[in-house]
GROMACS .gro file of C-alpha atoms in nm:
model
  470
    1UNK     CA    1  -1.439  -8.249  -9.990
    2UNK     CA    2  -1.350  -7.929 -10.173
    3UNK     CA    3  -1.270  -7.610  -9.987
    4UNK     CA    4  -1.592  -7.458 -10.122
    5UNK     CA    5  -1.803  -7.749  -9.993
    6UNK     CA    6  -1.625  -7.720  -9.659
    7UNK     CA    7  -1.756  -7.365  -9.617
    8UNK     CA    8  -2.107  -7.507  -9.577
    9UNK     CA    9  -2.003  -7.688  -9.259
   10UNK     CA   10  -1.880  -7.369  -9.091
   11UNK     CA   11  -2.100  -7.136  -8.892
   12UNK     CA   12  -2.106  -6.766  -8.973
   13UNK     CA   13  -1.847  -6.662  -8.715
   14UNK     CA   14  -1.608  -6.928  -8.842
   15UNK     CA   15  -1.653  -6.803  -9.199
   16UNK     CA   16  -1.593  -6.447  -9.084
   17UNK     CA   17  -1.275  -6.559  -8.909
   18UNK     CA   18  -1.142  -6.700  -9.238
   19UNK     CA   19  -1.200  -6.361  -9.399
   20UNK     CA   20  -1.042  -6.178  -9.106
   21UNK     CA   21  -0.730  -6.394  -9.131
   22UNK     CA   22  -0.727  -6.340  -9.510
   23UNK     CA   23  -0.744  -6.714  -9.566
   24UNK     CA   24  -1.039  -6.661  -9.801
   25UNK     CA   25  -1.185  -6.362  -9.980
   26UNK     CA   26  -1.552  -6.265  -9.936
   27UNK     CA   27  -1.614  -6.333 -10.304
   28UNK     CA   28  -1.509  -6.696 -10.251
   29UNK     CA   29  -1.770  -6.741  -9.978
   30UNK     CA   30  -2.031  -6.569 -10.191
   31UNK     CA   31  -1.963  -6.776 -10.503
   32UNK     CA   32  -1.967  -7.099 -10.302
   33UNK     CA   33  -2.302  -7.004 -10.146
   34UNK     CA   34  -2.447  -6.908 -10.484
   35UNK     CA   35  -2.340  -7.248 -10.616
   36UNK     CA   36  -2.515  -7.422 -10.326
   37UNK     CA   37  -2.834  -7.223 -10.384
   38UNK     CA   38  -2.832  -7.301 -10.755
   39UNK     CA   39  -2.783  -7.673 -10.689
   40UNK     CA   40  -3.023  -7.725 -10.399
   41UNK     CA   41  -3.288  -7.454 -10.417
   42UNK     CA   42  -3.481  -7.616 -10.705
   43UNK     CA   43  -3.576  -7.889 -10.458
   44UNK     CA   44  -3.636  -7.657 -10.162
   45UNK     CA   45  -3.794  -7.344 -10.311
   46UNK     CA   46  -3.642  -7.159 -10.016
   47UNK     CA   47  -3.493  -6.863 -10.207
   48UNK     CA   48  -3.748  -6.676 -10.418
   49UNK     CA   49  -3.557  -6.361 -10.516
   50UNK     CA   50  -3.188  -6.409 -10.605
   51UNK     CA   51  -2.964  -6.103 -10.557
   52UNK     CA   52  -2.641  -6.247 -10.695
   53UNK     CA   53  -2.516  -5.941 -10.883
   54UNK     CA   54  -2.564  -5.716 -10.580
   55UNK     CA   55  -2.392  -5.975 -10.362
   56UNK     CA   56  -2.092  -6.001 -10.594
   57UNK     CA   57  -2.065  -5.623 -10.612
   58UNK     CA   58  -2.067  -5.600 -10.232
   59UNK     CA   59  -1.815  -5.883 -10.192
   60UNK     CA   60  -1.569  -5.714 -10.429
   61UNK     CA   61  -1.617  -5.372 -10.271
   62UNK     CA   62  -1.524  -5.212  -9.941
   63UNK     CA   63  -1.713  -5.402  -9.670
   64UNK     CA   64  -1.776  -5.271  -9.319
   65UNK     CA   65  -1.552  -5.407  -9.046
   66UNK     CA   66  -1.813  -5.604  -8.854
   67UNK     CA   67  -1.843  -5.937  -8.674
   68UNK     CA   68  -1.961  -6.108  -8.995
   69UNK     CA   69  -1.761  -5.931  -9.264
   70UNK     CA   70  -1.788  -6.122  -9.592
   71UNK     CA   71  -2.041  -6.383  -9.474
   72UNK     CA   72  -2.326  -6.477  -9.714
   73UNK     CA   73  -2.675  -6.411  -9.579
   74UNK     CA   74  -3.040  -6.435  -9.682
   75UNK     CA   75  -3.327  -6.196  -9.602
   76UNK     CA   76  -3.680  -6.314  -9.541
   77UNK     CA   77  -3.914  -6.157  -9.797
   78UNK     CA   78  -4.121  -5.995  -9.522
   79UNK     CA   79  -4.060  -5.664  -9.341
   80UNK     CA   80  -3.694  -5.650  -9.453
   81UNK     CA   81  -3.683  -5.368  -9.709
   82UNK     CA   82  -3.368  -5.371  -9.923
   83UNK     CA   83  -3.361  -5.067 -10.150
   84UNK     CA   84  -3.398  -5.150 -10.522
   85UNK     CA   85  -3.503  -5.514 -10.457
   86UNK     CA   86  -3.867  -5.624 -10.461
   87UNK     CA   87  -4.038  -5.684 -10.127
   88UNK     CA   88  -4.345  -5.900 -10.190
   89UNK     CA   89  -4.440  -6.019  -9.840
   90UNK     CA   90  -4.536  -6.340 -10.021
   91UNK     CA   91  -4.834  -6.163 -10.177
   92UNK     CA   92  -4.948  -6.111 -10.534
   93UNK     CA   93  -5.064  -5.769 -10.418
   94UNK     CA   94  -4.700  -5.660 -10.373
   95UNK     CA   95  -4.534  -5.867 -10.646
   96UNK     CA   96  -4.409  -5.552 -10.820
   97UNK     CA   97  -4.333  -5.338 -10.514
   98UNK     CA   98  -3.972  -5.217 -10.485
   99UNK     CA   99  -3.885  -5.017 -10.171
  100UNK     CA  100  -3.680  -4.702 -10.228
  101UNK     CA  101  -3.434  -4.764  -9.943
  102UNK     CA  102  -3.321  -5.009  -9.678
  103UNK     CA  103  -3.505  -5.026  -9.350
  104UNK     CA  104  -3.315  -5.016  -9.022
  105UNK     CA  105  -3.278  -5.390  -8.966
  106UNK     CA  106  -3.123  -5.433  -9.312
  107UNK     CA  107  -2.886  -5.144  -9.244
  108UNK     CA  108  -2.772  -5.317  -8.927
  109UNK     CA  109  -2.722  -5.649  -9.105
  110UNK     CA  110  -2.508  -5.468  -9.362
  111UNK     CA  111  -2.309  -5.284  -9.094
  112UNK     CA  112  -2.232  -5.624  -8.940
  113UNK     CA  113  -2.060  -5.710  -9.268
  114UNK     CA  114  -2.319  -5.957  -9.399
  115UNK     CA  115  -2.364  -5.992  -9.775
  116UNK     CA  116  -2.723  -6.052  -9.886
  117UNK     CA  117  -2.759  -6.315 -10.161
  118UNK     CA  118  -3.138  -6.317 -10.187
  119UNK     CA  119  -3.484  -6.318 -10.031
  120UNK     CA  120  -3.650  -6.626  -9.881
  121UNK     CA  121  -3.999  -6.772  -9.916
  122UNK     CA  122  -4.273  -6.670  -9.672
  123UNK     CA  123  -4.653  -6.704  -9.646
  124UNK     CA  124  -4.865  -6.409  -9.752
  125UNK     CA  125  -4.792  -6.129  -9.503
  126UNK     CA  126  -4.674  -6.398  -9.258
  127UNK     CA  127  -5.032  -6.453  -9.147
  128UNK     CA  128  -5.016  -6.835  -9.123
  129UNK     CA  129  -4.752  -7.078  -8.988
  130UNK     CA  130  -4.713  -7.249  -9.326
  131UNK     CA  131  -4.481  -7.135  -9.605
  132UNK     CA  132  -4.709  -7.221  -9.896
  133UNK     CA  133  -4.789  -6.891 -10.073
  134UNK     CA  134  -4.971  -6.891 -10.403
  135UNK     CA  135  -4.721  -6.638 -10.537
  136UNK     CA  136  -4.417  -6.864 -10.507
  137UNK     CA  137  -4.546  -7.210 -10.412
  138UNK     CA  138  -4.447  -7.406 -10.101
  139UNK     CA  139  -4.106  -7.421  -9.942
  140UNK     CA  140  -3.995  -7.782  -9.890
  141UNK     CA  141  -3.842  -7.924  -9.574
  142UNK     CA  142  -3.488  -8.051  -9.645
  143UNK     CA  143  -3.542  -8.346  -9.406
  144UNK     CA  144  -3.838  -8.465  -9.613
  145UNK     CA  145  -3.944  -8.269  -9.918
  146UNK     CA  146  -4.309  -8.364  -9.868
  147UNK     CA  147  -4.319  -8.198  -9.524
  148UNK     CA  148  -4.376  -7.837  -9.429
  149UNK     CA  149  -4.106  -7.600  -9.316
  150UNK     CA  150  -4.373  -7.427  -9.103
  151UNK     CA  151  -4.361  -7.048  -9.113
  152UNK     CA  152  -4.356  -6.776  -9.151
  153UNK     CA  153  -3.974  -6.784  -9.177
  154UNK     CA  154  -3.996  -7.120  -9.353
  155UNK     CA  155  -3.772  -7.037  -9.647
  156UNK     CA  156  -3.500  -6.908  -9.416
  157UNK     CA  157  -3.514  -7.216  -9.193
  158UNK     CA  158  -3.495  -7.454  -9.490
  159UNK     CA  159  -3.200  -7.260  -9.634
  160UNK     CA  160  -3.003  -7.272  -9.310
  161UNK     CA  161  -3.080  -7.639  -9.247
  162UNK     CA  162  -2.965  -7.732  -9.597
  163UNK     CA  163  -2.648  -7.523  -9.563
  164UNK     CA  164  -2.723  -7.267  -9.833
  165UNK     CA  165  -2.602  -6.998  -9.593
  166UNK     CA  166  -2.490  -7.035  -9.231
  167UNK     CA  167  -2.779  -6.820  -9.109
  168UNK     CA  168  -3.073  -6.621  -9.242
  169UNK     CA  169  -3.306  -6.343  -9.136
  170UNK     CA  170  -3.640  -6.419  -8.975
  171UNK     CA  171  -3.904  -6.238  -8.776
  172UNK     CA  172  -4.142  -6.371  -8.516
  173UNK     CA  173  -4.494  -6.244  -8.449
  174UNK     CA  174  -4.647  -6.566  -8.316
  175UNK     CA  175  -4.367  -6.820  -8.339
  176UNK     CA  176  -4.245  -6.747  -8.692
  177UNK     CA  177  -3.877  -6.801  -8.606
  178UNK     CA  178  -3.926  -7.082  -8.355
  179UNK     CA  179  -4.177  -7.297  -8.549
  180UNK     CA  180  -3.974  -7.332  -8.871
  181UNK     CA  181  -3.660  -7.383  -8.663
  182UNK     CA  182  -3.835  -7.675  -8.496
  183UNK     CA  183  -3.946  -7.825  -8.826
  184UNK     CA  184  -3.606  -7.784  -8.992
  185UNK     CA  185  -3.377  -7.884  -8.705
  186UNK     CA  186  -3.202  -7.550  -8.651
  187UNK     CA  187  -3.172  -7.294  -8.369
  188UNK     CA  188  -3.433  -7.020  -8.351
  189UNK     CA  189  -3.420  -6.733  -8.102
  190UNK     CA  190  -3.692  -6.474  -8.035
  191UNK     CA  191  -3.565  -6.177  -7.836
  192UNK     CA  192  -3.755  -5.967  -7.581
  193UNK     CA  193  -4.016  -5.727  -7.715
  194UNK     CA  194  -3.858  -5.408  -7.864
  195UNK     CA  195  -3.507  -5.554  -7.842
  196UNK     CA  196  -3.466  -5.501  -8.219
  197UNK     CA  197  -3.606  -5.222  -8.438
  198UNK     CA  198  -3.897  -5.234  -8.683
  199UNK     CA  199  -3.847  -4.885  -8.827
  200UNK     CA  200  -3.859  -4.659  -9.003
  201UNK     CA  201  -4.205  -4.757  -9.129
  202UNK     CA  202  -4.338  -4.847  -8.786
  203UNK     CA  203  -4.205  -4.834  -8.431
  204UNK     CA  204  -4.413  -5.131  -8.313
  205UNK     CA  205  -4.673  -5.357  -8.467
  206UNK     CA  206  -5.015  -5.365  -8.294
  207UNK     CA  207  -4.970  -5.536  -7.959
  208UNK     CA  208  -4.593  -5.549  -7.991
  209UNK     CA  209  -4.606  -5.906  -8.120
  210UNK     CA  210  -4.330  -5.902  -8.382
  211UNK     CA  211  -3.955  -5.905  -8.333
  212UNK     CA  212  -3.673  -5.920  -8.587
  213UNK     CA  213  -3.400  -6.182  -8.562
  214UNK     CA  214  -3.224  -6.470  -8.734
  215UNK     CA  215  -3.225  -6.847  -8.772
  216UNK     CA  216  -2.888  -7.017  -8.723
  217UNK     CA  217  -2.721  -7.352  -8.677
  218UNK     CA  218  -2.496  -7.243  -8.389
  219UNK     CA  219  -2.595  -7.069  -8.068
  220UNK     CA  220  -2.299  -6.833  -8.083
  221UNK     CA  221  -2.405  -6.700  -8.425
  222UNK     CA  222  -2.747  -6.611  -8.288
  223UNK     CA  223  -2.594  -6.434  -7.989
  224UNK     CA  224  -2.346  -6.240  -8.202
  225UNK     CA  225  -2.616  -6.129  -8.446
  226UNK     CA  226  -2.835  -6.004  -8.163
  227UNK     CA  227  -2.540  -5.800  -8.037
  228UNK     CA  228  -2.516  -5.646  -8.383
  229UNK     CA  229  -2.884  -5.561  -8.436
  230UNK     CA  230  -3.014  -5.493  -8.082
  231UNK     CA  231  -3.106  -5.147  -7.960
  232UNK     CA  232  -3.376  -4.890  -8.032
  233UNK     CA  233  -3.396  -4.692  -8.351
  234UNK     CA  234  -3.443  -4.316  -8.366
  235UNK     CA  235  -3.805  -4.241  -8.285
  236UNK     CA  236  -3.883  -4.572  -8.115
  237UNK     CA  237  -4.123  -4.531  -7.824
  238UNK     CA  238  -3.956  -4.783  -7.595
  239UNK     CA  239  -3.667  -5.022  -7.550
  240UNK     CA  240  -3.611  -5.358  -7.385
  241UNK     CA  241  -3.419  -5.364  -7.055
  242UNK     CA  242  -3.047  -5.309  -7.124
  243UNK     CA  243  -2.819  -5.609  -7.143
  244UNK     CA  244  -2.534  -5.629  -6.893
  245UNK     CA  245  -2.272  -5.739  -7.148
  246UNK     CA  246  -2.256  -5.868  -7.507
  247UNK     CA  247  -2.467  -6.178  -7.562
  248UNK     CA  248  -2.176  -6.352  -7.730
  249UNK     CA  249  -1.995  -6.338  -7.396
  250UNK     CA  250  -2.283  -6.532  -7.238
  251UNK     CA  251  -2.213  -6.829  -7.466
  252UNK     CA  252  -1.996  -7.067  -7.269
  253UNK     CA  253  -2.080  -6.913  -6.930
  254UNK     CA  254  -2.230  -7.180  -6.708
  255UNK     CA  255  -2.589  -7.086  -6.623
  256UNK     CA  256  -2.574  -7.217  -6.267
  257UNK     CA  257  -2.846  -7.436  -6.126
  258UNK     CA  258  -3.164  -7.329  -6.303
  259UNK     CA  259  -3.518  -7.398  -6.191
  260UNK     CA  260  -3.709  -7.512  -6.499
  261UNK     CA  261  -4.083  -7.570  -6.518
  262UNK     CA  262  -4.178  -7.830  -6.781
  263UNK     CA  263  -4.515  -7.871  -6.951
  264UNK     CA  264  -4.634  -8.102  -7.229
  265UNK     CA  265  -4.991  -7.974  -7.259
  266UNK     CA  266  -5.138  -7.637  -7.347
  267UNK     CA  267  -5.494  -7.727  -7.245
  268UNK     CA  268  -5.733  -8.014  -7.195
  269UNK     CA  269  -5.877  -7.991  -7.547
  270UNK     CA  270  -5.539  -7.972  -7.721
  271UNK     CA  271  -5.370  -8.295  -7.829
  272UNK     CA  272  -4.990  -8.309  -7.825
  273UNK     CA  273  -4.814  -8.571  -8.038
  274UNK     CA  274  -4.617  -8.838  -7.845
  275UNK     CA  275  -4.298  -8.736  -8.028
  276UNK     CA  276  -4.329  -8.381  -7.893
  277UNK     CA  277  -4.394  -8.509  -7.543
  278UNK     CA  278  -4.091  -8.737  -7.568
  279UNK     CA  279  -3.877  -8.445  -7.688
  280UNK     CA  280  -3.968  -8.248  -7.375
  281UNK     CA  281  -3.913  -8.549  -7.148
  282UNK     CA  282  -3.570  -8.619  -7.294
  283UNK     CA  283  -3.476  -8.251  -7.272
  284UNK     CA  284  -3.592  -8.237  -6.910
  285UNK     CA  285  -3.377  -8.542  -6.832
  286UNK     CA  286  -3.079  -8.382  -7.008
  287UNK     CA  287  -3.126  -8.061  -6.810
  288UNK     CA  288  -3.142  -8.261  -6.487
  289UNK     CA  289  -2.820  -8.443  -6.583
  290UNK     CA  290  -2.660  -8.102  -6.632
  291UNK     CA  291  -2.749  -8.012  -6.274
  292UNK     CA  292  -3.068  -7.815  -6.323
  293UNK     CA  293  -3.384  -7.859  -6.119
  294UNK     CA  294  -3.674  -7.959  -6.347
  295UNK     CA  295  -4.031  -8.018  -6.238
  296UNK     CA  296  -4.370  -8.037  -6.398
  297UNK     CA  297  -4.540  -7.707  -6.329
  298UNK     CA  298  -4.789  -7.509  -6.534
  299UNK     CA  299  -4.832  -7.131  -6.506
  300UNK     CA  300  -5.203  -7.170  -6.428
  301UNK     CA  301  -5.309  -6.958  -6.726
  302UNK     CA  302  -5.454  -7.035  -7.067
  303UNK     CA  303  -5.141  -7.106  -7.271
  304UNK     CA  304  -5.344  -7.092  -7.591
  305UNK     CA  305  -5.570  -6.789  -7.541
  306UNK     CA  306  -5.749  -6.837  -7.872
  307UNK     CA  307  -5.988  -6.544  -7.829
  308UNK     CA  308  -5.710  -6.299  -7.742
  309UNK     CA  309  -5.486  -6.431  -8.017
  310UNK     CA  310  -5.759  -6.412  -8.280
  311UNK     CA  311  -5.849  -6.058  -8.180
  312UNK     CA  312  -5.485  -5.960  -8.218
  313UNK     CA  313  -5.485  -6.128  -8.554
  314UNK     CA  314  -5.756  -5.879  -8.635
  315UNK     CA  315  -5.467  -5.656  -8.743
  316UNK     CA  316  -5.450  -5.793  -9.102
  317UNK     CA  317  -5.663  -5.497  -9.210
  318UNK     CA  318  -5.400  -5.262  -9.067
  319UNK     CA  319  -5.112  -5.454  -9.227
  320UNK     CA  320  -5.272  -5.492  -9.568
  321UNK     CA  321  -5.405  -5.135  -9.587
  322UNK     CA  322  -5.068  -5.001  -9.468
  323UNK     CA  323  -4.884  -5.181  -9.747
  324UNK     CA  324  -5.152  -5.096 -10.002
  325UNK     CA  325  -5.097  -4.729  -9.924
  326UNK     CA  326  -4.718  -4.760  -9.944
  327UNK     CA  327  -4.723  -4.954 -10.272
  328UNK     CA  328  -5.013  -4.765 -10.429
  329UNK     CA  329  -5.229  -5.073 -10.487
  330UNK     CA  330  -5.582  -5.178 -10.392
  331UNK     CA  331  -5.651  -5.498 -10.192
  332UNK     CA  332  -5.891  -5.731 -10.370
  333UNK     CA  333  -5.992  -6.094 -10.404
  334UNK     CA  334  -5.784  -6.102 -10.723
  335UNK     CA  335  -5.453  -6.010 -10.555
  336UNK     CA  336  -5.500  -6.166 -10.209
  337UNK     CA  337  -5.524  -6.534 -10.122
  338UNK     CA  338  -5.870  -6.661 -10.013
  339UNK     CA  339  -5.764  -6.704  -9.650
  340UNK     CA  340  -5.600  -6.361  -9.641
  341UNK     CA  341  -5.909  -6.202  -9.794
  342UNK     CA  342  -6.125  -6.371  -9.532
  343UNK     CA  343  -5.921  -6.249  -9.234
  344UNK     CA  344  -5.892  -5.906  -9.398
  345UNK     CA  345  -6.271  -5.881  -9.415
  346UNK     CA  346  -6.304  -6.015  -9.061
  347UNK     CA  347  -6.058  -5.763  -8.920
  348UNK     CA  348  -6.234  -5.477  -9.098
  349UNK     CA  349  -6.536  -5.547  -8.878
  350UNK     CA  350  -6.345  -5.523  -8.549
  351UNK     CA  351  -6.371  -5.212  -8.338
  352UNK     CA  352  -6.109  -5.027  -8.137
  353UNK     CA  353  -6.266  -5.162  -7.820
  354UNK     CA  354  -6.203  -5.519  -7.942
  355UNK     CA  355  -5.833  -5.450  -7.977
  356UNK     CA  356  -5.816  -5.274  -7.640
  357UNK     CA  357  -5.985  -5.569  -7.470
  358UNK     CA  358  -5.737  -5.805  -7.633
  359UNK     CA  359  -5.452  -5.578  -7.524
  360UNK     CA  360  -5.582  -5.583  -7.167
  361UNK     CA  361  -5.602  -5.963  -7.172
  362UNK     CA  362  -5.245  -5.983  -7.306
  363UNK     CA  363  -5.122  -5.754  -7.028
  364UNK     CA  364  -5.287  -5.981  -6.773
  365UNK     CA  365  -5.113  -6.281  -6.933
  366UNK     CA  366  -4.781  -6.096  -6.915
  367UNK     CA  367  -4.825  -6.028  -6.545
  368UNK     CA  368  -4.925  -6.388  -6.479
  369UNK     CA  369  -4.629  -6.541  -6.665
  370UNK     CA  370  -4.404  -6.280  -6.505
  371UNK     CA  371  -4.513  -6.387  -6.156
  372UNK     CA  372  -4.470  -6.752  -6.252
  373UNK     CA  373  -4.115  -6.683  -6.368
  374UNK     CA  374  -4.023  -6.535  -6.032
  375UNK     CA  375  -4.043  -6.894  -5.904
  376UNK     CA  376  -3.879  -7.051  -6.210
  377UNK     CA  377  -3.601  -6.935  -6.437
  378UNK     CA  378  -3.745  -7.091  -6.753
  379UNK     CA  379  -4.053  -7.261  -6.893
  380UNK     CA  380  -3.989  -7.571  -7.109
  381UNK     CA  381  -4.249  -7.697  -7.359
  382UNK     CA  382  -4.278  -7.843  -7.708
  383UNK     CA  383  -4.229  -7.582  -7.978
  384UNK     CA  384  -4.514  -7.730  -8.184
  385UNK     CA  385  -4.785  -7.978  -8.090
  386UNK     CA  386  -4.682  -8.222  -8.367
  387UNK     CA  387  -4.381  -8.296  -8.590
  388UNK     CA  388  -4.360  -8.134  -8.936
  389UNK     CA  389  -4.694  -8.182  -9.111
  390UNK     CA  390  -4.730  -8.282  -9.477
  391UNK     CA  391  -4.738  -7.989  -9.716
  392UNK     CA  392  -5.102  -7.900  -9.774
  393UNK     CA  393  -5.216  -8.065  -9.449
  394UNK     CA  394  -5.421  -7.760  -9.355
  395UNK     CA  395  -5.688  -7.649  -9.599
  396UNK     CA  396  -5.738  -7.282  -9.524
  397UNK     CA  397  -5.962  -7.133  -9.402
  398UNK     CA  398  -6.151  -7.449  -9.301
  399UNK     CA  399  -5.865  -7.577  -9.083
  400UNK     CA  400  -5.788  -7.248  -8.907
  401UNK     CA  401  -5.861  -7.390  -8.563
  402UNK     CA  402  -5.659  -7.708  -8.619
  403UNK     CA  403  -5.369  -7.501  -8.745
  404UNK     CA  404  -5.395  -7.288  -8.434
  405UNK     CA  405  -5.384  -7.595  -8.213
  406UNK     CA  406  -5.068  -7.712  -8.390
  407UNK     CA  407  -4.892  -7.384  -8.301
  408UNK     CA  408  -5.046  -7.351  -7.956
  409UNK     CA  409  -4.720  -7.319  -7.758
  410UNK     CA  410  -4.548  -7.028  -7.933
  411UNK     CA  411  -4.786  -6.725  -7.936
  412UNK     CA  412  -4.772  -6.674  -7.559
  413UNK     CA  413  -4.419  -6.534  -7.574
  414UNK     CA  414  -4.533  -6.283  -7.838
  415UNK     CA  415  -4.843  -6.181  -7.644
  416UNK     CA  416  -4.635  -6.125  -7.329
  417UNK     CA  417  -4.307  -6.009  -7.486
  418UNK     CA  418  -4.087  -6.277  -7.326
  419UNK     CA  419  -3.769  -6.401  -7.495
  420UNK     CA  420  -3.794  -6.761  -7.617
  421UNK     CA  421  -3.601  -7.012  -7.824
  422UNK     CA  422  -3.650  -7.339  -8.010
  423UNK     CA  423  -3.363  -7.582  -7.960
  424UNK     CA  424  -3.307  -7.880  -8.196
  425UNK     CA  425  -3.243  -8.167  -7.954
  426UNK     CA  426  -3.471  -8.445  -8.080
  427UNK     CA  427  -3.537  -8.634  -8.405
  428UNK     CA  428  -3.819  -8.888  -8.428
  429UNK     CA  429  -3.828  -9.234  -8.586
  430UNK     CA  430  -3.891  -9.078  -8.927
  431UNK     CA  431  -3.574  -8.870  -8.885
  432UNK     CA  432  -3.780  -8.553  -8.862
  433UNK     CA  433  -3.665  -8.281  -8.621
  434UNK     CA  434  -3.885  -8.193  -8.325
  435UNK     CA  435  -3.779  -7.879  -8.141
  436UNK     CA  436  -3.832  -7.787  -7.778
  437UNK     CA  437  -3.908  -7.436  -7.658
  438UNK     CA  438  -3.769  -7.248  -7.359
  439UNK     CA  439  -3.935  -6.922  -7.250
  440UNK     CA  440  -3.736  -6.686  -7.027
  441UNK     CA  441  -3.795  -6.383  -6.811
  442UNK     CA  442  -3.864  -6.050  -6.976
  443UNK     CA  443  -3.530  -5.896  -7.072
  444UNK     CA  444  -3.328  -6.205  -6.977
  445UNK     CA  445  -3.190  -6.335  -7.305
  446UNK     CA  446  -2.862  -6.406  -7.123
  447UNK     CA  447  -2.996  -6.709  -6.935
  448UNK     CA  448  -3.140  -6.854  -7.254
  449UNK     CA  449  -2.810  -6.819  -7.440
  450UNK     CA  450  -2.616  -6.972  -7.151
  451UNK     CA  451  -2.844  -7.275  -7.135
  452UNK     CA  452  -2.861  -7.311  -7.515
  453UNK     CA  453  -2.483  -7.323  -7.537
  454UNK     CA  454  -2.471  -7.581  -7.258
  455UNK     CA  455  -2.729  -7.797  -7.438
  456UNK     CA  456  -2.544  -7.756  -7.768
  457UNK     CA  457  -2.225  -7.877  -7.603
  458UNK     CA  458  -2.397  -8.172  -7.435
  459UNK     CA  459  -2.596  -8.284  -7.740
  460UNK     CA  460  -2.448  -8.124  -8.055
  461UNK     CA  461  -2.676  -8.085  -8.354
  462UNK     CA  462  -2.472  -7.895  -8.614
  463UNK     CA  463  -2.337  -8.209  -8.780
  464UNK     CA  464  -2.684  -8.358  -8.831
  465UNK     CA  465  -2.756  -8.301  -9.198
  466UNK     CA  466  -3.088  -8.339  -9.380
  467UNK     CA  467  -3.151  -8.536  -9.696
  468UNK     CA  468  -3.115  -8.223  -9.907
  469UNK     CA  469  -2.796  -8.064  -9.781
  470UNK     CA  470  -2.468  -7.911  -9.889
   0.00000   0.00000   0.00000
């Protein structure tokens, strides 16, 4: 194995350590990552906007002294504005939009020393959990190219799983970090509401659903990135409860004996695939072997509050009209996908009272899950209700409900603001990854990182490589 190929087996902190010790130069890491993208991306369609010249310029220049100085990185082509580089949000409506400056999350990634090599594939405006936009075509799962990466951070998850870069940006408004992490066999962490900034364009999306973050192979990378990007921006209206110490210091700390509630169903009318049930059962047994107390216990609330979720997803009109105003374009059936146009028209008909009723219902869910998590430290469930589906399995908009049932476990943490993670502990008979989800107490990312590191040590996943891999 060449030195350049060996880089692909290192996590981001390990690559940064090589730079810090002057054993490699940032440009070496960048060129090796570019080579991997050029070789593998034609099969994956994970990277849709290369930024190689900008990356080389940054690698040869004066980089900030951060925890990831010199490490190659990818930005999801949604919400992450990088000045002078197009930001399409996966939509033909924005195919020519170029933001004038970086937004805050990109500034923080840069201050951490990361070098951006490109933008990754995403569904139109991130509205569906499938990375199959008409603008760029589908992203392909590196474990099986005929299967979905899920979404909306599907391009990022595929890139990390295949080893294009050690980690990549993602954001999560209904499971968009956790679902593709489950499908691609990588680690996906959603922080507590308002832990990371969304500015300067907005201080919070309607309902506070979305959170910025990353997809990684190692737990410690995810913790270290959150240390680098956490904290309110100027003008933000609120902030998550303060952490007691850096999250990276939580990795390796034994979590103690945790009380974990396990569920394998989100409701009587929702079918969960046997592989997903088995993944939870095996994870529960592993947690018990590690000394934790695990029992079947449901919160006693509707884990898939379809009416509340759909009312919240009435915000496409806000999102589309906001971007139309910024980019100086007009939304139409010609520049929006049929499903997006449908939900755009639907959301135009909603009234303020509809949103306020949905907000009230979400607050009631937050109080209910909060009370439940006074008795338990964590809630364990499948991440998705079935393994990675074939690309094109859902014909939108006809299969909206079935698609919603597939992603029934993840939106709750967005509606209530809880931190949550998808952990890659199980592969089925088809060698497809099936993630499990842990939801924690509001503001308590520390317990999740402690347990994740313990699980990673007990059942390592970083050396499991997909069919398409560096």
